[in-house]
């Protein structure tokens, strides 16, 4: 797939000086406010026409303003759910985070929510039965025991759909499994804890730590080395 010159690259812009203060970028010619005004207009109309979008955006903005810097993400999640009028919440969690999930559920219940939860191993489906090669089913390639039962985000989503939850909260689902769950969930989904086993589940840490810089520098160096080797063959 080739890149379209009009595909936005907002990460290359100092957006704080432009869209954040109400104007298009002077740095980038592919600023979406310049090249896709029709889509920006459609988005703006949705805030008026789509009741969920309108309400969700308003509630989220109020929560941000009320708790900025001071509230943890769990408090933001609680206040958003309250603002949306939700009373029944679902937790789709990683088995490795059962203690965290117990605490989350306990707090949510104290705030008056009904909590339904499903563990990632529900159904006890074998990895080989969903097409995972056997050599990836018991031990990780980094030397850890990972087990032969697959995570089951499909069942988690379908079970929560069956329970008619109004909002579902992800607690440490694996990358990819979170995507599968979100695609199948009938209720809106938010992530409370993003899994990152290399850090205490803080994916942002790798971006600024010495470990993160070293990891990606080494990884990319190896990739380039293999690419050069293939070209020579």
mmCIF file of C-alpha atoms in Angstrom:
data_model
loop_
_atom_site.group_PDB
_atom_site.id
_atom_site.type_symbol
_atom_site.label_atom_id
_atom_site.label_comp_id
_atom_site.label_asym_id
_atom_site.label_seq_id
_atom_site.Cartn_x
_atom_site.Cartn_y
_atom_site.Cartn_z
ATOM 1 C CA UNK A 1 0.000 0.000 0.000
ATOM 2 C CA UNK A 2 1.447 3.363 -1.002
ATOM 3 C CA UNK A 3 1.075 6.427 1.138
ATOM 4 C CA UNK A 4 -1.231 9.151 -0.098
ATOM 5 C CA UNK A 5 0.329 12.623 0.062
ATOM 6 C CA UNK A 6 -2.846 13.909 1.678
ATOM 7 C CA UNK A 7 -2.776 11.352 4.495
ATOM 8 C CA UNK A 8 -2.328 13.452 7.649
ATOM 9 C CA UNK A 9 0.803 13.186 9.801
ATOM 10 C CA UNK A 10 -0.208 15.283 12.790
ATOM 11 C CA UNK A 11 2.620 13.758 14.844
ATOM 12 C CA UNK A 12 5.033 15.901 12.827
ATOM 13 C CA UNK A 13 3.293 19.151 13.771
ATOM 14 C CA UNK A 14 3.460 21.390 16.834
ATOM 15 C CA UNK A 15 -0.308 21.126 17.098
ATOM 16 C CA UNK A 16 -0.402 23.169 20.297
ATOM 17 C CA UNK A 17 0.258 26.227 18.134
ATOM 18 C CA UNK A 18 -2.401 25.446 15.539
ATOM 19 C CA UNK A 19 -5.523 23.270 15.854
ATOM 20 C CA UNK A 20 -5.378 23.535 19.651
ATOM 21 C CA UNK A 21 -5.888 27.290 19.282
ATOM 22 C CA UNK A 22 -8.341 27.136 16.390
ATOM 23 C CA UNK A 23 -6.303 27.310 13.191
ATOM 24 C CA UNK A 24 -4.829 25.015 10.560
ATOM 25 C CA UNK A 25 -1.145 24.135 10.572
ATOM 26 C CA UNK A 26 1.306 26.399 8.791
ATOM 27 C CA UNK A 27 3.957 23.679 8.986
ATOM 28 C CA UNK A 28 2.200 20.810 7.220
ATOM 29 C CA UNK A 29 0.502 20.949 3.843
ATOM 30 C CA UNK A 30 -1.315 17.710 4.692
ATOM 31 C CA UNK A 31 -2.951 19.166 7.785
ATOM 32 C CA UNK A 32 -6.409 17.524 7.880
ATOM 33 C CA UNK A 33 -7.992 20.936 8.368
ATOM 34 C CA UNK A 34 -6.553 21.857 4.954
ATOM 35 C CA UNK A 35 -6.907 18.652 2.935
ATOM 36 C CA UNK A 36 -10.045 17.136 4.460
ATOM 37 C CA UNK A 37 -12.383 20.013 5.353
ATOM 38 C CA UNK A 38 -15.326 17.874 4.196
ATOM 39 C CA UNK A 39 -14.537 15.176 6.759
ATOM 40 C CA UNK A 40 -13.948 17.775 9.471
ATOM 41 C CA UNK A 41 -17.363 19.229 8.611
ATOM 42 C CA UNK A 42 -19.016 15.797 8.792
ATOM 43 C CA UNK A 43 -17.411 15.206 12.181
ATOM 44 C CA UNK A 44 -18.690 18.529 13.452
ATOM 45 C CA UNK A 45 -22.207 17.686 12.282
ATOM 46 C CA UNK A 46 -22.100 14.349 14.122
ATOM 47 C CA UNK A 47 -21.637 16.198 17.406
ATOM 48 C CA UNK A 48 -25.055 17.714 16.767
ATOM 49 C CA UNK A 49 -26.901 14.847 15.068
ATOM 50 C CA UNK A 50 -25.651 11.698 16.835
ATOM 51 C CA UNK A 51 -27.048 11.644 20.360
ATOM 52 C CA UNK A 52 -24.461 9.206 21.706
ATOM 53 C CA UNK A 53 -21.549 11.157 20.225
ATOM 54 C CA UNK A 54 -22.969 14.422 21.529
ATOM 55 C CA UNK A 55 -23.576 13.135 25.037
ATOM 56 C CA UNK A 56 -20.373 11.116 25.329
ATOM 57 C CA UNK A 57 -18.221 14.006 24.173
ATOM 58 C CA UNK A 58 -19.915 16.401 26.556
ATOM 59 C CA UNK A 59 -19.630 14.084 29.551
ATOM 60 C CA UNK A 60 -15.971 13.293 28.784
ATOM 61 C CA UNK A 61 -15.123 16.982 28.534
ATOM 62 C CA UNK A 62 -16.835 17.725 31.846
ATOM 63 C CA UNK A 63 -14.981 14.855 33.544
ATOM 64 C CA UNK A 64 -11.685 16.156 32.151
ATOM 65 C CA UNK A 65 -12.372 19.664 33.445
ATOM 66 C CA UNK A 66 -13.503 18.509 36.886
ATOM 67 C CA UNK A 67 -10.627 16.170 37.669
ATOM 68 C CA UNK A 68 -7.740 17.368 35.498
ATOM 69 C CA UNK A 69 -4.408 16.121 36.930
ATOM 70 C CA UNK A 70 -5.966 15.189 40.286
ATOM 71 C CA UNK A 71 -8.215 12.233 39.386
ATOM 72 C CA UNK A 72 -6.815 8.781 38.531
ATOM 73 C CA UNK A 73 -8.141 7.021 35.442
ATOM 74 C CA UNK A 74 -10.469 4.823 37.503
ATOM 75 C CA UNK A 75 -12.140 7.919 38.952
ATOM 76 C CA UNK A 76 -12.485 9.369 35.435
ATOM 77 C CA UNK A 77 -14.100 6.098 34.350
ATOM 78 C CA UNK A 78 -16.525 6.169 37.277
ATOM 79 C CA UNK A 79 -17.543 9.769 36.642
ATOM 80 C CA UNK A 80 -17.953 9.153 32.907
ATOM 81 C CA UNK A 81 -20.218 6.161 33.559
ATOM 82 C CA UNK A 82 -22.255 8.179 36.055
ATOM 83 C CA UNK A 83 -22.514 11.075 33.625
ATOM 84 C CA UNK A 84 -23.779 8.748 30.906
ATOM 85 C CA UNK A 85 -26.362 7.295 33.267
ATOM 86 C CA UNK A 86 -24.885 3.796 33.189
ATOM 87 C CA UNK A 87 -25.584 1.476 36.108
ATOM 88 C CA UNK A 88 -24.410 -1.933 34.826
ATOM 89 C CA UNK A 89 -20.739 -2.249 33.937
ATOM 90 C CA UNK A 90 -18.758 -5.152 32.498
ATOM 91 C CA UNK A 91 -15.165 -6.088 33.243
ATOM 92 C CA UNK A 92 -13.224 -8.127 30.680
ATOM 93 C CA UNK A 93 -10.009 -8.985 32.451
ATOM 94 C CA UNK A 94 -6.742 -10.879 32.125
ATOM 95 C CA UNK A 95 -6.401 -13.796 34.522
ATOM 96 C CA UNK A 96 -3.034 -12.388 35.566
ATOM 97 C CA UNK A 97 -4.841 -9.300 36.866
ATOM 98 C CA UNK A 98 -7.515 -10.975 38.930
ATOM 99 C CA UNK A 99 -6.430 -9.191 42.120
ATOM 100 C CA UNK A 100 -6.548 -5.804 40.397
ATOM 101 C CA UNK A 101 -9.956 -6.707 38.960
ATOM 102 C CA UNK A 102 -11.303 -7.646 42.383
ATOM 103 C CA UNK A 103 -10.251 -4.242 43.680
ATOM 104 C CA UNK A 104 -11.715 -2.441 40.672
ATOM 105 C CA UNK A 105 -15.033 -4.274 41.066
ATOM 106 C CA UNK A 106 -15.087 -3.532 44.790
ATOM 107 C CA UNK A 107 -14.613 0.185 44.148
ATOM 108 C CA UNK A 108 -17.198 0.275 41.345
ATOM 109 C CA UNK A 109 -19.749 -1.475 43.548
ATOM 110 C CA UNK A 110 -19.156 1.042 46.335
ATOM 111 C CA UNK A 111 -20.071 3.747 43.839
ATOM 112 C CA UNK A 112 -23.369 1.980 43.216
ATOM 113 C CA UNK A 113 -22.663 0.127 39.976
ATOM 114 C CA UNK A 114 -23.719 -3.428 39.214
ATOM 115 C CA UNK A 115 -20.597 -5.254 38.024
ATOM 116 C CA UNK A 116 -20.412 -8.263 35.692
ATOM 117 C CA UNK A 117 -17.008 -9.783 34.897
ATOM 118 C CA UNK A 118 -15.502 -12.447 32.681
ATOM 119 C CA UNK A 119 -11.970 -13.860 32.834
ATOM 120 C CA UNK A 120 -9.926 -14.207 29.639
ATOM 121 C CA UNK A 121 -9.672 -18.004 29.993
ATOM 122 C CA UNK A 122 -13.424 -18.573 30.154
ATOM 123 C CA UNK A 123 -14.489 -21.543 28.027
ATOM 124 C CA UNK A 124 -11.110 -23.276 28.440
ATOM 125 C CA UNK A 125 -10.485 -23.263 24.672
ATOM 126 C CA UNK A 126 -7.245 -24.905 23.556
ATOM 127 C CA UNK A 127 -4.874 -22.728 21.556
ATOM 128 C CA UNK A 128 -4.415 -25.456 18.960
ATOM 129 C CA UNK A 129 -8.186 -25.444 18.400
ATOM 130 C CA UNK A 130 -8.096 -21.826 17.217
ATOM 131 C CA UNK A 131 -5.166 -22.312 14.856
ATOM 132 C CA UNK A 132 -2.216 -21.437 17.087
ATOM 133 C CA UNK A 133 0.865 -23.529 16.122
ATOM 134 C CA UNK A 134 1.742 -26.003 18.871
ATOM 135 C CA UNK A 135 5.202 -24.519 19.421
ATOM 136 C CA UNK A 136 3.507 -21.320 20.604
ATOM 137 C CA UNK A 137 1.129 -22.973 23.039
ATOM 138 C CA UNK A 138 2.976 -23.820 26.245
ATOM 139 C CA UNK A 139 6.160 -21.785 26.570
ATOM 140 C CA UNK A 140 7.024 -18.302 25.357
ATOM 141 C CA UNK A 141 10.065 -17.793 23.163
ATOM 142 C CA UNK A 142 11.488 -15.745 26.047
ATOM 143 C CA UNK A 143 11.449 -18.702 28.429
ATOM 144 C CA UNK A 144 8.192 -18.322 30.359
ATOM 145 C CA UNK A 145 5.314 -20.735 30.864
ATOM 146 C CA UNK A 146 2.228 -19.340 29.141
ATOM 147 C CA UNK A 147 -0.116 -22.336 29.067
ATOM 148 C CA UNK A 148 -2.098 -24.170 26.420
ATOM 149 C CA UNK A 149 -5.487 -22.515 27.015
ATOM 150 C CA UNK A 150 -6.065 -19.487 24.797
ATOM 151 C CA UNK A 151 -7.365 -16.126 25.886
ATOM 152 C CA UNK A 152 -10.985 -15.924 24.776
ATOM 153 C CA UNK A 153 -11.988 -12.327 24.018
ATOM 154 C CA UNK A 154 -14.784 -13.562 21.750
ATOM 155 C CA UNK A 155 -16.544 -15.318 24.623
ATOM 156 C CA UNK A 156 -15.865 -12.383 26.940
ATOM 157 C CA UNK A 157 -17.598 -10.019 24.519
ATOM 158 C CA UNK A 158 -20.511 -12.341 23.773
ATOM 159 C CA UNK A 159 -21.078 -13.099 27.452
ATOM 160 C CA UNK A 160 -21.086 -9.415 28.353
ATOM 161 C CA UNK A 161 -23.457 -8.762 25.447
ATOM 162 C CA UNK A 162 -25.712 -11.451 26.908
ATOM 163 C CA UNK A 163 -25.576 -9.692 30.280
ATOM 164 C CA UNK A 164 -26.658 -6.424 28.625
ATOM 165 C CA UNK A 165 -23.897 -4.353 30.178
ATOM 166 C CA UNK A 166 -24.027 -0.651 29.366
ATOM 167 C CA UNK A 167 -20.273 -0.076 29.277
ATOM 168 C CA UNK A 168 -17.382 -2.538 29.234
ATOM 169 C CA UNK A 169 -13.996 -1.961 30.835
ATOM 170 C CA UNK A 170 -10.854 -3.757 29.677
ATOM 171 C CA UNK A 171 -8.365 -4.786 32.339
ATOM 172 C CA UNK A 172 -5.081 -5.978 30.853
ATOM 173 C CA UNK A 173 -6.236 -7.855 27.766
ATOM 174 C CA UNK A 174 -3.421 -8.811 25.390
ATOM 175 C CA UNK A 175 -2.744 -6.672 22.333
ATOM 176 C CA UNK A 176 -4.975 -8.084 19.604
ATOM 177 C CA UNK A 177 -7.378 -9.697 22.038
ATOM 178 C CA UNK A 178 -8.450 -6.207 23.086
ATOM 179 C CA UNK A 179 -9.157 -5.420 19.426
ATOM 180 C CA UNK A 180 -11.202 -8.589 18.957
ATOM 181 C CA UNK A 181 -13.194 -7.830 22.090
ATOM 182 C CA UNK A 182 -13.882 -4.235 21.085
ATOM 183 C CA UNK A 183 -15.062 -5.294 17.641
ATOM 184 C CA UNK A 184 -17.610 -7.733 19.086
ATOM 185 C CA UNK A 185 -18.794 -5.765 22.113
ATOM 186 C CA UNK A 186 -22.247 -4.249 21.761
ATOM 187 C CA UNK A 187 -21.615 -1.829 24.624
ATOM 188 C CA UNK A 188 -19.052 0.979 24.378
ATOM 189 C CA UNK A 189 -15.568 -0.044 25.527
ATOM 190 C CA UNK A 190 -12.845 1.725 27.483
ATOM 191 C CA UNK A 191 -9.428 0.466 28.563
ATOM 192 C CA UNK A 192 -8.538 0.973 32.216
ATOM 193 C CA UNK A 193 -5.269 -0.998 32.247
ATOM 194 C CA UNK A 194 -3.230 -1.541 29.079
ATOM 195 C CA UNK A 195 -1.083 -4.666 29.323
ATOM 196 C CA UNK A 196 2.684 -4.239 29.244
ATOM 197 C CA UNK A 197 4.514 -7.038 30.997
ATOM 198 C CA UNK A 198 7.912 -5.384 30.512
ATOM 199 C CA UNK A 199 6.813 -2.501 32.749
ATOM 200 C CA UNK A 200 4.206 -2.444 35.520
ATOM 201 C CA UNK A 201 1.546 -2.165 32.787
ATOM 202 C CA UNK A 202 2.606 1.328 31.804
ATOM 203 C CA UNK A 203 3.191 1.332 28.012
ATOM 204 C CA UNK A 204 4.339 4.958 28.063
ATOM 205 C CA UNK A 205 7.339 4.104 30.251
ATOM 206 C CA UNK A 206 9.244 2.493 27.379
ATOM 207 C CA UNK A 207 9.130 5.727 25.376
ATOM 208 C CA UNK A 208 11.282 7.680 27.809
ATOM 209 C CA UNK A 209 13.313 5.123 29.743
ATOM 210 C CA UNK A 210 16.865 4.016 28.972
ATOM 211 C CA UNK A 211 15.559 0.438 28.641
ATOM 212 C CA UNK A 212 13.044 1.483 26.020
ATOM 213 C CA UNK A 213 15.570 3.405 23.959
ATOM 214 C CA UNK A 214 18.029 0.514 24.092
ATOM 215 C CA UNK A 215 15.371 -2.069 23.265
ATOM 216 C CA UNK A 216 14.119 -0.360 20.117
ATOM 217 C CA UNK A 217 17.598 0.697 18.992
ATOM 218 C CA UNK A 218 18.738 -2.929 19.190
ATOM 219 C CA UNK A 219 15.540 -4.248 17.637
ATOM 220 C CA UNK A 220 15.674 -1.890 14.666
ATOM 221 C CA UNK A 221 19.395 -2.527 14.191
ATOM 222 C CA UNK A 222 18.732 -6.258 13.930
ATOM 223 C CA UNK A 223 15.902 -5.682 11.459
ATOM 224 C CA UNK A 224 18.128 -3.572 9.218
ATOM 225 C CA UNK A 225 20.900 -6.170 9.466
ATOM 226 C CA UNK A 226 18.542 -8.945 8.344
ATOM 227 C CA UNK A 227 17.238 -6.803 5.491
ATOM 228 C CA UNK A 228 20.779 -6.174 4.272
ATOM 229 C CA UNK A 229 21.560 -9.885 4.524
ATOM 230 C CA UNK A 230 18.523 -10.777 2.386
ATOM 231 C CA UNK A 231 19.538 -8.266 -0.275
ATOM 232 C CA UNK A 232 22.981 -9.843 -0.535
ATOM 233 C CA UNK A 233 21.612 -13.376 -0.909
#
